Coordinates of C-alpha atoms in Angstrom, one line a residue:
X1 CA -3.8 -45.0 -32.7
X2 CA -1.4 -44.3 -29.8
X3 CA -1.0 -40.7 -30.9
X4 CA -4.8 -40.2 -30.9
X5 CA -5.2 -41.8 -27.5
X6 CA -2.4 -39.6 -26.1
X7 CA -4.1 -36.5 -27.5
X8 CA -7.4 -37.5 -26.1
X9 CA -5.8 -38.3 -22.7
X10 CA -4.3 -34.8 -22.5
X11 CA -7.5 -33.2 -23.5
X12 CA -9.3 -35.0 -20.7
X13 CA -6.7 -34.1 -18.2
X14 CA -7.0 -30.4 -19.3
X15 CA -10.8 -30.6 -19.0
X16 CA -10.5 -32.2 -15.6
X17 CA -8.1 -29.7 -14.3
X18 CA -10.3 -26.8 -15.5
X19 CA -13.4 -28.3 -13.8
X20 CA -11.5 -28.5 -10.5
X21 CA -10.5 -24.8 -10.6
X22 CA -12.9 -22.7 -8.5
X23 CA -14.5 -19.8 -10.3
X24 CA -13.1 -16.4 -9.7
X25 CA -15.2 -14.5 -7.1
X26 CA -17.2 -11.5 -8.3
X27 CA -16.9 -8.0 -6.8
X28 CA -19.8 -5.8 -6.0
X29 CA -19.5 -2.3 -7.2
X30 CA -18.6 0.3 -4.6
X31 CA -21.2 2.9 -3.8
X32 CA -24.9 3.3 -2.9
X33 CA -27.4 0.5 -3.6
X34 CA -31.1 0.2 -3.2
X35 CA -32.5 -3.0 -1.7
X36 CA -36.1 -4.3 -1.5
X37 CA -37.5 -6.9 0.9
X38 CA -40.9 -8.4 0.1
X39 CA -42.8 -8.0 3.3
X40 CA -46.3 -9.5 3.4
X41 CA -46.9 -8.6 -0.3
X42 CA -45.4 -5.1 0.1
X43 CA -42.1 -3.7 -1.1
X44 CA -39.9 -2.5 1.8
X45 CA -37.1 -0.5 0.4
X46 CA -33.8 0.4 2.1
X47 CA -30.4 1.8 1.0
X48 CA -27.0 0.5 1.8
X49 CA -23.4 1.3 0.8
X50 CA -20.8 -1.2 -0.4
X51 CA -17.1 -0.4 0.4
X52 CA -14.3 -2.6 -0.9
X53 CA -11.4 -0.3 0.1
X54 CA -10.3 -2.4 3.1
X55 CA -12.1 -5.7 2.7
X56 CA -15.8 -6.1 2.0
X57 CA -18.0 -3.9 4.1
X58 CA -21.7 -3.0 3.9
X59 CA -23.3 0.0 5.6
X60 CA -27.0 -0.2 6.3
X61 CA -28.4 3.4 5.9
X62 CA -31.4 4.7 7.8
X63 CA -31.7 8.4 8.0
X64 CA -28.5 9.5 9.7
X65 CA -27.7 6.0 10.9
X66 CA -24.9 3.8 9.4
X67 CA -24.7 0.2 10.6
X68 CA -21.6 -1.6 9.5
X69 CA -21.7 -5.2 8.3
X70 CA -18.1 -6.4 8.1
X71 CA -18.3 -10.2 8.1
X72 CA -19.6 -10.7 4.6
X73 CA -17.9 -13.0 2.1
X74 CA -18.2 -13.8 -1.6
X75 CA -17.4 -17.1 -3.3
X76 CA -17.9 -17.1 -7.0
X77 CA -21.3 -15.5 -7.5
X78 CA -22.6 -16.3 -4.0
X79 CA -22.8 -13.7 -1.2
X80 CA -23.1 -14.6 2.5
X81 CA -23.7 -11.6 4.7
X82 CA -24.3 -12.0 8.5
X83 CA -26.2 -9.2 10.2
X84 CA -23.7 -8.0 12.8
X85 CA -25.0 -9.0 16.3
X86 CA -28.3 -10.4 15.1
X87 CA -28.7 -14.1 14.3
X88 CA -29.8 -13.3 10.8
X89 CA -28.1 -13.2 7.4
X90 CA -28.5 -12.6 3.6
X91 CA -27.6 -15.4 1.2
X92 CA -27.8 -14.4 -2.4
X93 CA -26.5 -14.7 -6.0
X94 CA -24.8 -11.6 -7.3
X95 CA -23.5 -9.8 -10.3
X96 CA -21.4 -6.7 -10.1
X97 CA -24.6 -4.6 -10.0
X98 CA -27.3 -6.8 -8.6
X99 CA -28.1 -9.0 -5.7
X100 CA -30.9 -11.6 -5.5
X101 CA -31.6 -13.9 -2.6
X102 CA -33.1 -14.2 0.9
X103 CA -32.9 -12.5 4.2
X104 CA -33.3 -15.1 7.0
X105 CA -33.8 -15.0 10.8
X106 CA -32.0 -18.1 11.8
X107 CA -33.6 -18.4 15.2
X108 CA -37.1 -18.5 13.8
X109 CA -38.7 -21.4 12.0
X110 CA -39.2 -20.9 8.3
X111 CA -38.5 -17.1 8.4
X112 CA -37.1 -15.9 5.1
X113 CA -38.0 -12.9 3.0
X114 CA -37.1 -12.3 -0.6
X115 CA -34.3 -9.7 -1.1
X116 CA -33.3 -7.9 -4.3
X117 CA -30.9 -5.0 -4.7
X118 CA -29.5 -2.9 -7.6
X119 CA -26.5 -0.7 -7.7
X120 CA -26.5 3.1 -8.1
X121 CA -30.1 3.8 -7.1
X122 CA -30.3 6.1 -4.0
X123 CA -34.0 6.6 -4.1
X124 CA -35.5 4.7 -1.1
X125 CA -39.0 5.3 -2.4
X126 CA -39.6 6.2 -6.0
X127 CA -41.4 9.4 -5.1
X128 CA -38.7 11.6 -3.6
X129 CA -40.8 14.6 -2.6
X130 CA -41.8 15.5 0.9
X131 CA -44.9 17.3 2.3
X132 CA -45.2 19.5 5.3
X133 CA -48.6 18.1 6.3
X134 CA -46.9 15.2 8.3
X135 CA -44.2 17.5 9.7
X136 CA -45.6 17.4 13.3
X137 CA -46.0 15.5 16.6
X138 CA -48.9 13.1 16.6
X139 CA -50.8 11.1 19.3
X140 CA -51.0 7.6 17.8
X141 CA -52.9 4.4 18.5
X142 CA -51.7 1.1 17.0
X143 CA -54.3 -1.7 16.7
X144 CA -53.2 -5.3 16.1
X145 CA -54.9 -6.9 13.1
X146 CA -56.1 -10.1 14.8
X147 CA -55.9 -9.6 18.5
X148 CA -57.4 -6.2 18.7
X149 CA -54.9 -5.1 21.3
X150 CA -54.0 -1.4 21.2
X151 CA -50.8 0.4 21.9
X152 CA -50.5 4.2 22.5
X153 CA -47.6 5.9 20.9
X154 CA -46.2 9.3 19.9
X155 CA -45.2 9.9 16.3
X156 CA -42.6 12.5 15.5
X157 CA -41.9 13.2 11.8
X158 CA -40.0 16.0 10.1
X159 CA -39.3 17.0 6.5
X160 CA -35.6 17.2 5.5
X161 CA -35.4 18.6 1.9
X162 CA -37.0 15.9 -0.2
X163 CA -37.4 13.2 2.4
X164 CA -39.2 12.4 5.6
X165 CA -37.6 11.1 8.7
X166 CA -38.8 10.4 12.2
X167 CA -40.0 7.6 14.4
X168 CA -42.7 6.3 16.8
X169 CA -42.1 6.2 20.5
X170 CA -44.1 3.6 22.5
X171 CA -44.1 2.6 26.2
X172 CA -41.6 -0.2 25.5
X173 CA -39.3 1.5 23.1
X174 CA -39.1 3.3 19.7
X175 CA -39.1 2.2 16.1
X176 CA -35.6 3.6 15.6
X177 CA -34.6 5.6 12.5
X178 CA -37.3 5.8 9.9
X179 CA -36.8 7.3 6.5
X180 CA -39.1 7.8 3.6
X181 CA -41.1 10.3 1.5
X182 CA -44.5 12.0 1.5
X183 CA -46.9 13.6 -0.9
X184 CA -49.7 16.0 0.2
X185 CA -51.9 13.0 1.2
X186 CA -49.6 9.9 1.8
X187 CA -46.4 9.1 3.6
X188 CA -44.2 6.0 3.5
X189 CA -41.4 5.2 5.9
X190 CA -39.1 2.2 6.3
X191 CA -36.1 0.9 8.2
X192 CA -33.9 -2.2 8.1
X193 CA -31.3 -2.8 10.8
X194 CA -30.3 -6.3 9.8
X195 CA -32.6 -8.0 12.3
X196 CA -35.8 -6.2 11.8
X197 CA -37.7 -4.8 8.8
X198 CA -40.4 -2.2 9.4
X199 CA -42.7 -0.5 6.9
X200 CA -45.2 2.3 7.7
X201 CA -47.7 4.0 5.5
X202 CA -50.0 6.9 6.3
X203 CA -52.9 8.7 4.7
X204 CA -54.0 12.2 5.6
X205 CA -57.7 12.1 6.6
X206 CA -57.4 15.9 7.3
X207 CA -54.7 18.3 8.3
X208 CA -55.1 17.1 11.8
X209 CA -55.6 13.3 11.5
X210 CA -53.9 10.3 9.9
X211 CA -54.6 6.6 9.4
X212 CA -52.1 4.0 8.3
X213 CA -50.6 0.5 8.3
X214 CA -47.5 -1.0 10.0
X215 CA -45.9 -4.2 8.6
X216 CA -43.1 -5.9 10.5
X217 CA -41.2 -8.7 8.9
X218 CA -42.9 -11.9 7.8
X219 CA -46.1 -11.8 9.9
X220 CA -46.8 -8.8 12.1
X221 CA -49.4 -6.2 10.9
X222 CA -51.1 -3.4 12.7
X223 CA -53.3 -0.5 11.6
X224 CA -52.9 2.9 13.3
X225 CA -54.5 6.3 13.5
X226 CA -53.2 9.6 14.8
X227 CA -54.3 13.0 15.8
X228 CA -52.0 16.0 15.7
X229 CA -51.0 16.9 19.2
X230 CA -47.8 18.8 20.0
X231 CA -48.2 17.9 23.7
X232 CA -48.5 14.1 23.1
X233 CA -46.6 12.0 25.6
X234 CA -46.3 8.5 27.0
X235 CA -46.9 7.2 30.5
X236 CA -43.9 7.8 32.8
X237 CA -41.5 4.9 31.9
X238 CA -40.3 4.9 35.6
X239 CA -43.8 4.0 36.8
X240 CA -44.4 0.8 34.7
X241 CA -42.1 -1.7 36.4
X242 CA -41.6 -1.9 40.1
X243 CA -40.7 -4.1 43.1
X244 CA -43.8 -6.1 44.2
X245 CA -45.2 -5.8 47.6
X246 CA -43.7 -8.3 50.0
X247 CA -40.2 -8.2 48.5
X248 CA -37.4 -6.2 50.0
X249 CA -35.4 -5.9 46.8
X250 CA -33.5 -7.9 44.3
X251 CA -32.2 -11.4 44.7
X252 CA -31.0 -13.6 41.8
X253 CA -28.3 -16.0 40.6
X254 CA -27.7 -16.8 36.9
X255 CA -24.9 -18.6 34.9
X256 CA -22.2 -16.3 33.6
X257 CA -20.5 -16.6 30.2
X258 CA -17.4 -18.4 31.6
X259 CA -19.1 -21.3 33.4
X260 CA -19.3 -19.2 36.6
X261 CA -22.3 -18.1 38.6
X262 CA -23.3 -14.4 38.9
X263 CA -25.5 -13.3 41.7
X264 CA -26.9 -10.0 43.0
X265 CA -24.9 -10.3 46.2
X266 CA -21.7 -10.1 44.1
X267 CA -22.3 -6.4 43.7
X268 CA -23.0 -5.5 47.3
X269 CA -21.2 -2.3 48.3
X270 CA -21.1 -0.7 44.9
X271 CA -23.6 1.1 42.7
X272 CA -25.0 -1.2 39.9
X273 CA -26.9 -0.7 36.7
X274 CA -28.8 -3.8 35.6
X275 CA -29.7 -4.0 31.9
X276 CA -32.5 -6.5 31.1
X277 CA -31.9 -7.1 27.4
X278 CA -31.7 -9.6 24.5
X279 CA -29.3 -9.6 21.5
X280 CA -32.3 -10.1 19.2
X281 CA -33.8 -6.7 20.3
X282 CA -33.3 -3.5 18.3
X283 CA -33.8 -1.1 21.2
X284 CA -31.4 -3.3 23.2
X285 CA -28.8 -2.8 20.5
X286 CA -29.2 0.9 20.8
X287 CA -29.0 0.8 24.6
X288 CA -26.0 -1.5 24.6
X289 CA -24.1 1.0 22.4
X290 CA -25.1 3.8 24.7
X291 CA -24.0 1.8 27.8
X292 CA -20.7 0.9 26.2
X293 CA -19.9 4.5 25.5
X294 CA -21.1 5.6 28.9
X295 CA -19.2 2.9 30.8
X296 CA -15.9 3.5 29.0
X297 CA -16.1 7.1 30.3
X298 CA -17.5 6.5 33.8
X299 CA -16.3 3.1 35.1
X300 CA -13.6 4.8 37.1
X301 CA -16.4 6.3 39.3
X302 CA -17.0 2.8 40.8
X303 CA -20.3 2.0 39.0
X304 CA -20.8 -1.5 37.7
X305 CA -23.0 -2.7 34.9
X306 CA -24.6 -6.2 34.6
X307 CA -26.4 -7.3 31.5
X308 CA -29.0 -10.0 32.1
X309 CA -29.6 -11.6 28.7
X310 CA -32.9 -13.1 27.7
X311 CA -32.3 -14.8 24.4
X312 CA -34.4 -16.3 21.5
X313 CA -33.7 -19.9 22.5
X314 CA -33.5 -21.7 25.9
X315 CA -30.3 -23.6 24.9
X316 CA -27.5 -22.2 27.1
X317 CA -24.7 -22.6 24.6
X318 CA -26.8 -20.8 21.9
X319 CA -27.6 -17.9 24.2
X320 CA -24.0 -17.7 25.4
X321 CA -22.7 -17.6 21.8
X322 CA -25.0 -14.8 20.9
X323 CA -24.0 -12.7 23.9
X324 CA -20.3 -13.5 23.5
X325 CA -20.5 -12.4 19.8
X326 CA -22.0 -9.0 20.9
X327 CA -19.5 -8.6 23.7
X328 CA -16.5 -9.3 21.6
X329 CA -17.7 -7.4 18.5
X330 CA -18.3 -4.2 20.5
X331 CA -15.5 -4.7 23.0
X332 CA -17.9 -4.5 26.0
X333 CA -16.1 -4.2 29.3
X334 CA -18.8 -5.2 31.8
X335 CA -20.5 -8.3 33.1
X336 CA -23.1 -10.5 31.5
X337 CA -25.3 -13.5 32.7
X338 CA -27.7 -15.7 30.8
X339 CA -31.0 -15.2 32.6
X340 CA -33.7 -16.8 30.4
X341 CA -35.6 -16.5 27.2
X342 CA -37.4 -13.6 25.5
X343 CA -40.8 -14.9 26.4
X344 CA -42.0 -12.1 28.8
X345 CA -44.1 -14.4 31.0
X346 CA -41.2 -16.8 31.4
X347 CA -38.7 -14.0 31.9
X348 CA -40.8 -12.6 34.7
X349 CA -40.6 -15.9 36.6
X350 CA -36.8 -15.5 36.8
X351 CA -37.2 -12.1 38.6
X352 CA -40.4 -12.7 40.7
X353 CA -39.7 -9.6 42.8
X354 CA -40.7 -7.5 39.7
X355 CA -44.4 -6.9 38.9
X356 CA -43.6 -8.0 35.3
X357 CA -41.1 -7.8 32.4
X358 CA -42.9 -5.4 30.1
X359 CA -40.1 -4.4 27.8
X360 CA -36.6 -5.3 26.6
X361 CA -34.6 -3.4 27.6
X362 CA -35.5 -2.5 31.2
X363 CA -32.9 -0.7 33.3
X364 CA -32.6 -0.9 37.1
X365 CA -30.5 1.5 39.1
X366 CA -29.2 0.1 42.4
X367 CA -27.3 1.9 45.1
X368 CA -24.3 0.5 47.1
X369 CA -26.6 -0.7 49.8
X370 CA -28.5 -2.9 47.3
X371 CA -31.6 -0.7 47.2
X372 CA -33.3 -0.2 43.8
X373 CA -33.6 3.5 43.3
X374 CA -35.1 3.6 39.8
X375 CA -36.5 1.1 37.2
X376 CA -36.8 2.5 33.7
X377 CA -39.0 0.5 31.2
X378 CA -37.9 0.6 27.6
X379 CA -35.3 2.8 25.9
X380 CA -35.6 6.0 24.0
X381 CA -33.0 5.7 21.3
X382 CA -30.9 8.1 19.2
X383 CA -33.5 8.0 16.4
X384 CA -35.9 10.0 18.6
X385 CA -33.7 13.1 18.7
X386 CA -34.6 15.4 21.6
X387 CA -36.3 12.6 23.5
X388 CA -33.0 10.7 23.4
X389 CA -31.1 13.8 24.7
X390 CA -33.6 13.9 27.6
X391 CA -33.0 10.2 28.4
X392 CA -29.3 10.7 28.5
X393 CA -29.6 13.7 30.8
X394 CA -31.9 11.7 33.2
X395 CA -29.6 8.7 33.1
X396 CA -26.7 10.7 34.2
X397 CA -28.6 12.5 36.9
X398 CA -29.8 9.2 38.3
X399 CA -26.2 7.9 38.5
X400 CA -25.0 11.1 40.0
X401 CA -27.7 11.0 42.7
X402 CA -26.9 7.4 43.6
X403 CA -23.2 8.2 43.9
X404 CA -24.0 11.2 46.1
X405 CA -26.1 9.0 48.4
X406 CA -23.2 6.6 48.8
X407 CA -20.6 9.3 49.6

């Protein structure tokens, strides 16, 4: 009896010890994957790459863009993947060749989309052909499904072997790097940057006209139509935001990231670039990357940059944490202040000398005497190709002109 009891005791100890041992974490296969988000009943596909060579890294792939996600972790069969500077993540169950879970925007209430992915599938859309019929510049009108509001845009698409790439430019920014496919009559384009998921479809009505749909994330839907127009252009982005009558210029004071106060007067006597932005904003992400690169090369010229952050929540510590994460992650060497929330009407109240806040980002160029020399609404990002090159050229010319005035 004692022998049996002892045997049972050791069996129980062994079972208990085994139950307390954490399961060995799985490893995702290295290489190209195909993911699918379910967006308002539609499949929104994207591609990404997994790299295990120096810790776990993901690269979101959109046309020529590669966005690195380097904060992911795997415990057992569970994946947690933060979306770089965005307050969003993927939580999922995995095998070596599959992922199944949810993509969530944490700053929105009840905002999660189903996410599935499989290893080794590089086809973004199943049809991998491309047609020349869409390979043009288009004058586009977006129509919101419920509100009936319209937005004028320019669509630029091009065929590259068996895929289509391009984007839409609007008065407030562009839809970044789009990638997809097209037959003789239909085109599909998508992008996923970690914080935003866009799906566009188009049908050719004729060789010179298109109609289509645009789905964004969990809720937003617009229809759109387009006419072929190689001369299509948007309103001058320097004419949309301006200093209101009765105001001499800028005057503001906002809390900084270190418990200090940052005011406009702090920059008197030196040229200043003011970036009105939010860490939740995809075009702001592109502009911030541009400003970082530009400032690293040009700060010795005496130009300052101040980022005025308008975040997704009014809570100061939340907003501060989001900006600090971006600042530290990208090693940004210029000043930031927390100015308000992303609600445009509320944001405009913080800068009453402006006629409105139409877009994030908006860029103000100020000379050393404190005079606003230029206000540029929106941002034309690198996904727009030649349009981006023109933006960079005009940006540099503006700064050169301001510096020449001050000499």
